[in-house]
Coordinates of N, CA and C in Angstrom, one line a residue:
X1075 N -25.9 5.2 -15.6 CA -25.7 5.6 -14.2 C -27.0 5.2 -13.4
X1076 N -26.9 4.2 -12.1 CA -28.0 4.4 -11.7 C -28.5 4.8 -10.7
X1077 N -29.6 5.9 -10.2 CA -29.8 6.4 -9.3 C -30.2 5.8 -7.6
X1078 N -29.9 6.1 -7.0 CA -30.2 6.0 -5.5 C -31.7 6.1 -5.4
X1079 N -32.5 5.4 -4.8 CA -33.6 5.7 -4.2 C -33.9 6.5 -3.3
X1080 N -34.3 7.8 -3.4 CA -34.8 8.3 -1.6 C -35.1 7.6 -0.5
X1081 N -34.8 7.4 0.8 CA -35.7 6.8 1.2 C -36.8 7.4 2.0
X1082 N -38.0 7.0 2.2 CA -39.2 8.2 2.5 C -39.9 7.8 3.6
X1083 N -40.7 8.4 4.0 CA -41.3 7.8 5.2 C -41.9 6.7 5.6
X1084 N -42.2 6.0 4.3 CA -42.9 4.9 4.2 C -42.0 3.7 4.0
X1085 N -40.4 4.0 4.3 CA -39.8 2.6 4.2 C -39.5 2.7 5.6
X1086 N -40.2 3.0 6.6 CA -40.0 2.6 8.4 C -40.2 1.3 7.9
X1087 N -39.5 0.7 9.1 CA -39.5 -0.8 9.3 C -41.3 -1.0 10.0
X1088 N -41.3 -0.4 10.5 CA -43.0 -0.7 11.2 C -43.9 -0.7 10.1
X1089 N -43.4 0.0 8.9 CA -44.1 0.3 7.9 C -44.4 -1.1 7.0
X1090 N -43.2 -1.9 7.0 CA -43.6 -3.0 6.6 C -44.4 -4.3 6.9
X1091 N -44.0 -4.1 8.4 CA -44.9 -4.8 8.9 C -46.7 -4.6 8.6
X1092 N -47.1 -3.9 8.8 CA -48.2 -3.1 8.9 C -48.5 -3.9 6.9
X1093 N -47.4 -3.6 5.8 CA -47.9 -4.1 4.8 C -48.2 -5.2 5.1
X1094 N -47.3 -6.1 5.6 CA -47.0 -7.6 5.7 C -48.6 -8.1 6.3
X1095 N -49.3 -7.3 7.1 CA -50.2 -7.8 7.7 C -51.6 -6.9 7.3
X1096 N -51.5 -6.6 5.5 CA -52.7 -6.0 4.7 C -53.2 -4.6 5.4
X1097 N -52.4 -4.1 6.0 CA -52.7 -2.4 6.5 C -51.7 -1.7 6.0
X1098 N -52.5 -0.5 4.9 CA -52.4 0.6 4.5 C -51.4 1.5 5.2
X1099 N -50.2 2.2 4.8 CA -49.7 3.2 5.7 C -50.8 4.8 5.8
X1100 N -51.0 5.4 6.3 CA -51.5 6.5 6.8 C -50.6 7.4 5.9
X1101 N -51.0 8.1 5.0 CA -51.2 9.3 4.6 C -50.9 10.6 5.4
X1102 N -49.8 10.9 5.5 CA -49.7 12.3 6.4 C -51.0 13.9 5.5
X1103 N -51.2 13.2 4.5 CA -52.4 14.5 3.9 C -53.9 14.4 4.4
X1104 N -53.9 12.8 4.7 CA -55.1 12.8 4.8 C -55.5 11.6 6.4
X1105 N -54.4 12.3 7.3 CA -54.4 11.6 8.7 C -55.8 11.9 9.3
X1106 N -56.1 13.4 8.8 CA -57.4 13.5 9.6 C -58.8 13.6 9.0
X1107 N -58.5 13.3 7.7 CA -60.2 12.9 6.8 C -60.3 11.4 6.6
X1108 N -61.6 11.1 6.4 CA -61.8 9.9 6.4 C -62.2 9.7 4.1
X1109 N -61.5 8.2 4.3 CA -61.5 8.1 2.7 C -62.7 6.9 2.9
X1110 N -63.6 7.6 1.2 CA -64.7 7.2 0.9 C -64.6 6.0 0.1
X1111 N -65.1 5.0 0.7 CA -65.2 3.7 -0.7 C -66.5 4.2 -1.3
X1112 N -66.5 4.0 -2.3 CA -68.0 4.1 -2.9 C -68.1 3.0 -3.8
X1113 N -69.3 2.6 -4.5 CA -70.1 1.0 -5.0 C -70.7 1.3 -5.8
X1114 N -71.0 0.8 -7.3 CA -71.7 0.9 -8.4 C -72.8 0.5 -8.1
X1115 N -73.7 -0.3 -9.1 CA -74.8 -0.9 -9.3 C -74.3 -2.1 -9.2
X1116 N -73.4 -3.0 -10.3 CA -73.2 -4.4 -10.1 C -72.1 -4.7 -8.9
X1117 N -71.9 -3.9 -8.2 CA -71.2 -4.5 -6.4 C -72.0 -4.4 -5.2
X1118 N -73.3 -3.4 -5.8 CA -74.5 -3.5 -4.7 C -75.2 -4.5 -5.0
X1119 N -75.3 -5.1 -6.4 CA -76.4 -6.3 -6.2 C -75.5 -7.5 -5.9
X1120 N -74.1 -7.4 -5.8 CA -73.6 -8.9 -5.2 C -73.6 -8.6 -3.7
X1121 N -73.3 -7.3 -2.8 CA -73.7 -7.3 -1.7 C -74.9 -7.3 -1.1
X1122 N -76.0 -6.7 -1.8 CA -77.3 -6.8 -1.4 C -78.4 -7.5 -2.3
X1123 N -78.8 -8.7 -1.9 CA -80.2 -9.3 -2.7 C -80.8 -8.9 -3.4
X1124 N -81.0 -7.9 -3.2 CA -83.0 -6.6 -3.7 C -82.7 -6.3 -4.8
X1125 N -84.0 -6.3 -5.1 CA -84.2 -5.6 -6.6 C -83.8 -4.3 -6.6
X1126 N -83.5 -4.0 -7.9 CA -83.4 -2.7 -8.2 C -84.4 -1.3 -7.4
X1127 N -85.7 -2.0 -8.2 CA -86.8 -1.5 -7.4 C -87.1 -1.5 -5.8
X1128 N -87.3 -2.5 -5.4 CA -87.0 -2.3 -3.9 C -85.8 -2.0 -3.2
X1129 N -84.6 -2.0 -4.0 CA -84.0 -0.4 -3.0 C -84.2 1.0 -3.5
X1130 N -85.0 1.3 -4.5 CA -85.4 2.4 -5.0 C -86.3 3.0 -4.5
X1131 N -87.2 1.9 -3.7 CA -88.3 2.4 -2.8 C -88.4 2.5 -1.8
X1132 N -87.0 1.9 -1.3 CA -86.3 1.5 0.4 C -85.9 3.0 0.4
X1133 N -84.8 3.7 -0.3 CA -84.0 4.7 -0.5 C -85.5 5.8 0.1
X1134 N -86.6 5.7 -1.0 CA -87.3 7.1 -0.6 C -87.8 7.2 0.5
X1135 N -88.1 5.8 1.0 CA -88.7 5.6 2.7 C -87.7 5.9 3.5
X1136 N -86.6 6.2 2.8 CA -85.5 6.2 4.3 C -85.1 5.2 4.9
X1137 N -85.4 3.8 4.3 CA -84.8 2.7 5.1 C -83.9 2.0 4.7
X1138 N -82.8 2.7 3.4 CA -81.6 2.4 3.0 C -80.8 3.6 2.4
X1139 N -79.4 3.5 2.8 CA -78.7 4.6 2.3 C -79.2 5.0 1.0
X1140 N -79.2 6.4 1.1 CA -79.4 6.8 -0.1 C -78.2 7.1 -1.3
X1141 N -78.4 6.7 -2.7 CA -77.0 6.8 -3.4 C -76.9 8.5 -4.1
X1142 N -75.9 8.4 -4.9 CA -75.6 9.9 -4.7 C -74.6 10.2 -6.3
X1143 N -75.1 10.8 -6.8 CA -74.2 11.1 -8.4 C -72.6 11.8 -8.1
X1144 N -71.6 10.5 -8.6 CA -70.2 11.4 -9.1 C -70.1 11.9 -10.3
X1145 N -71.2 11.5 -11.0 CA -71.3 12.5 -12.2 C -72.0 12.8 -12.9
X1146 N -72.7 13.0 -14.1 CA -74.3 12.9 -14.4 C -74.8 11.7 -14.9
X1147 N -73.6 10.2 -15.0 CA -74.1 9.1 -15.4 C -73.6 8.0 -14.8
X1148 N -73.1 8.5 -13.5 CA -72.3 7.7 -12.5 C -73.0 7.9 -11.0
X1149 N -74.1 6.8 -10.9 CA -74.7 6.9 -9.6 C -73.9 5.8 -8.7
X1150 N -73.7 6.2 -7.5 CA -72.6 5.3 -6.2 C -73.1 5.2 -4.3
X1151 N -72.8 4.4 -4.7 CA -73.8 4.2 -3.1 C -71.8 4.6 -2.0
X1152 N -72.3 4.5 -0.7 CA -70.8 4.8 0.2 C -71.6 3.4 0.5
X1153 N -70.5 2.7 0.7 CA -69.9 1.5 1.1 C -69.9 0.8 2.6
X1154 N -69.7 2.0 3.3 CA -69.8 1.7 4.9 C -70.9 2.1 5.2
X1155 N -72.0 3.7 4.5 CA -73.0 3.2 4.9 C -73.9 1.5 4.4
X1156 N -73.8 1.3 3.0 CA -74.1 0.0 3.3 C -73.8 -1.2 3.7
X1157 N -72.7 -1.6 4.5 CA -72.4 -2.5 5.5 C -73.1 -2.0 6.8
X1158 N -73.2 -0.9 7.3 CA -73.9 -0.8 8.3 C -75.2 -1.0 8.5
X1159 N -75.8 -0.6 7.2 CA -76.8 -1.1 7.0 C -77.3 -2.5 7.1
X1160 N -76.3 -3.4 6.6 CA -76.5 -4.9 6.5 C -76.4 -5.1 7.9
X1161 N -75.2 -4.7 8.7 CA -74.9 -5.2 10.0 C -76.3 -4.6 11.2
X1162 N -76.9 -3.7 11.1 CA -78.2 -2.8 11.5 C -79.3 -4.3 11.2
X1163 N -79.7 -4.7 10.2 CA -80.2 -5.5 9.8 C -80.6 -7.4 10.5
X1164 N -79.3 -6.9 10.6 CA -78.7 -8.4 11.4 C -79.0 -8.2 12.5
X1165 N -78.7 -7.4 13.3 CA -79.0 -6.9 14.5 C -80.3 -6.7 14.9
X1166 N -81.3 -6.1 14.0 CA -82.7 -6.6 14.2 C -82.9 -7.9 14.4
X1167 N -82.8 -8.3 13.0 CA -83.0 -9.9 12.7 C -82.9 -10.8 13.9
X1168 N -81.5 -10.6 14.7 CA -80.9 -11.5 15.7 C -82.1 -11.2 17.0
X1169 N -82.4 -9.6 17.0 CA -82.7 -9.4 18.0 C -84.5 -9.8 18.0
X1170 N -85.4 -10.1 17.0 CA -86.2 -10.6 16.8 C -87.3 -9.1 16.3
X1171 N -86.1 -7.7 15.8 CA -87.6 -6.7 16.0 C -87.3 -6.5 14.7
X1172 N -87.3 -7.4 13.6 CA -88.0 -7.4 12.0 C -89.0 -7.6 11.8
X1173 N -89.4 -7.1 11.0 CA -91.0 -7.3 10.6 C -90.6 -8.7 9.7
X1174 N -91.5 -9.4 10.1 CA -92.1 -10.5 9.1 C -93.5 -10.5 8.7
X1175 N -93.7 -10.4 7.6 CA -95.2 -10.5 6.7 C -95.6 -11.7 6.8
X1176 N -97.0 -11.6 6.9 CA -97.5 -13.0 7.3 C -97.8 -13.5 5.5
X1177 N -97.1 -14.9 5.8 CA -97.7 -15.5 4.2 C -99.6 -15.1 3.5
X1178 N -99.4 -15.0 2.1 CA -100.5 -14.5 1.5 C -101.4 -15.4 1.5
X1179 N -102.6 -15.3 1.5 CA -104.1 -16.9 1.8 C -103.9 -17.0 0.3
X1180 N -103.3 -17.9 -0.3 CA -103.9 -18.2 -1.8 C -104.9 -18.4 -1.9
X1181 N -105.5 -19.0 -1.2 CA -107.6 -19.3 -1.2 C -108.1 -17.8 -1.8
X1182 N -107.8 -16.6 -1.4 CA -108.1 -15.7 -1.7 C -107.9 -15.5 -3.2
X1183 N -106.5 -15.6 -3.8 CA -106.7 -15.3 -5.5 C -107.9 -15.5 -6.3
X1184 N -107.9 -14.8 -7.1 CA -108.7 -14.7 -8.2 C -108.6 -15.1 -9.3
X1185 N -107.5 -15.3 -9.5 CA -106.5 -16.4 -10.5 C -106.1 -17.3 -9.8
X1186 N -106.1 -18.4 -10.1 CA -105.5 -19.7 -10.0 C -105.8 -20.2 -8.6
X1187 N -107.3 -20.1 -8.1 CA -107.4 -20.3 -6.6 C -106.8 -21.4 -6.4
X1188 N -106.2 -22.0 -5.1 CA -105.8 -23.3 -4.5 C -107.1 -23.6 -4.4
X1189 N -107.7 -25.0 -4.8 CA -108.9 -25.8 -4.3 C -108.8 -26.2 -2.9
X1190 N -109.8 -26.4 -2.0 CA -109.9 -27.4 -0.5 C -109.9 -28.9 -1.2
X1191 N -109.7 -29.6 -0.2 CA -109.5 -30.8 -0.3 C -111.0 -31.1 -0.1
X1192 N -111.6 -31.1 0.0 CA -112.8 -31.0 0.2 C -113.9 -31.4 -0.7
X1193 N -113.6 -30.4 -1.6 CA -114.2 -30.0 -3.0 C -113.7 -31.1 -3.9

């Protein structure tokens, strides 16, 4: 015998559409909380460049989201805050108020000075 399917809120015809065009239906439990993506370690180094260490140091200066334990061996960054972060970034960048470090004088090392042409 085979059973009948319910049909449920989510077979509206609008509903499909909305799949057809990669949007999620809305959750009547969770219409008014916002859902968290969160990011390991190897999906924050394919979205962000930096070393380990330099967002470790970024994080305690406050100039990157800080990550946050789901468990005692599961550290996770939120996701939108780091896109915003990137997009904040850009937005300096574009707007010209990033800091740029002025290149280091190799002349100055102690190891391996650059010679003058000179010499």
């Amino acid at each position: 015998m085979v059973k009948q399917q319910q049909s449920s809120e989510f077979d509206k015809p609008e509903d499909t559409t909305n799949r057809q065009q990669g949007l999620l239906p809305t959750l009547p439990h969770m219409a008014t909380s916002r859902v968290m993506r969160t990011i390991r370690r190897p999906q924050l180094r394919e979205i962000v460049p930096l070393s380990d260490t330099t967002i470790y140091e970024m994080e305690q200066r406050g100039e990157f989201p800080r990550r946050f334990n789901l468990s005692p061996r599961c550290v996770v960054w939120d996701l939108e805050e780091v896109e915003a972060w990137i997009e904040e970034r850009r937005n300096a960048s574009n707007a010209g108020k990033s800091e740029s470090r002025p290149a280091p004088n190799v002349r100055l090392r102690k190891t391996r000075p650059v010679k003058s042409d000179r010499e």
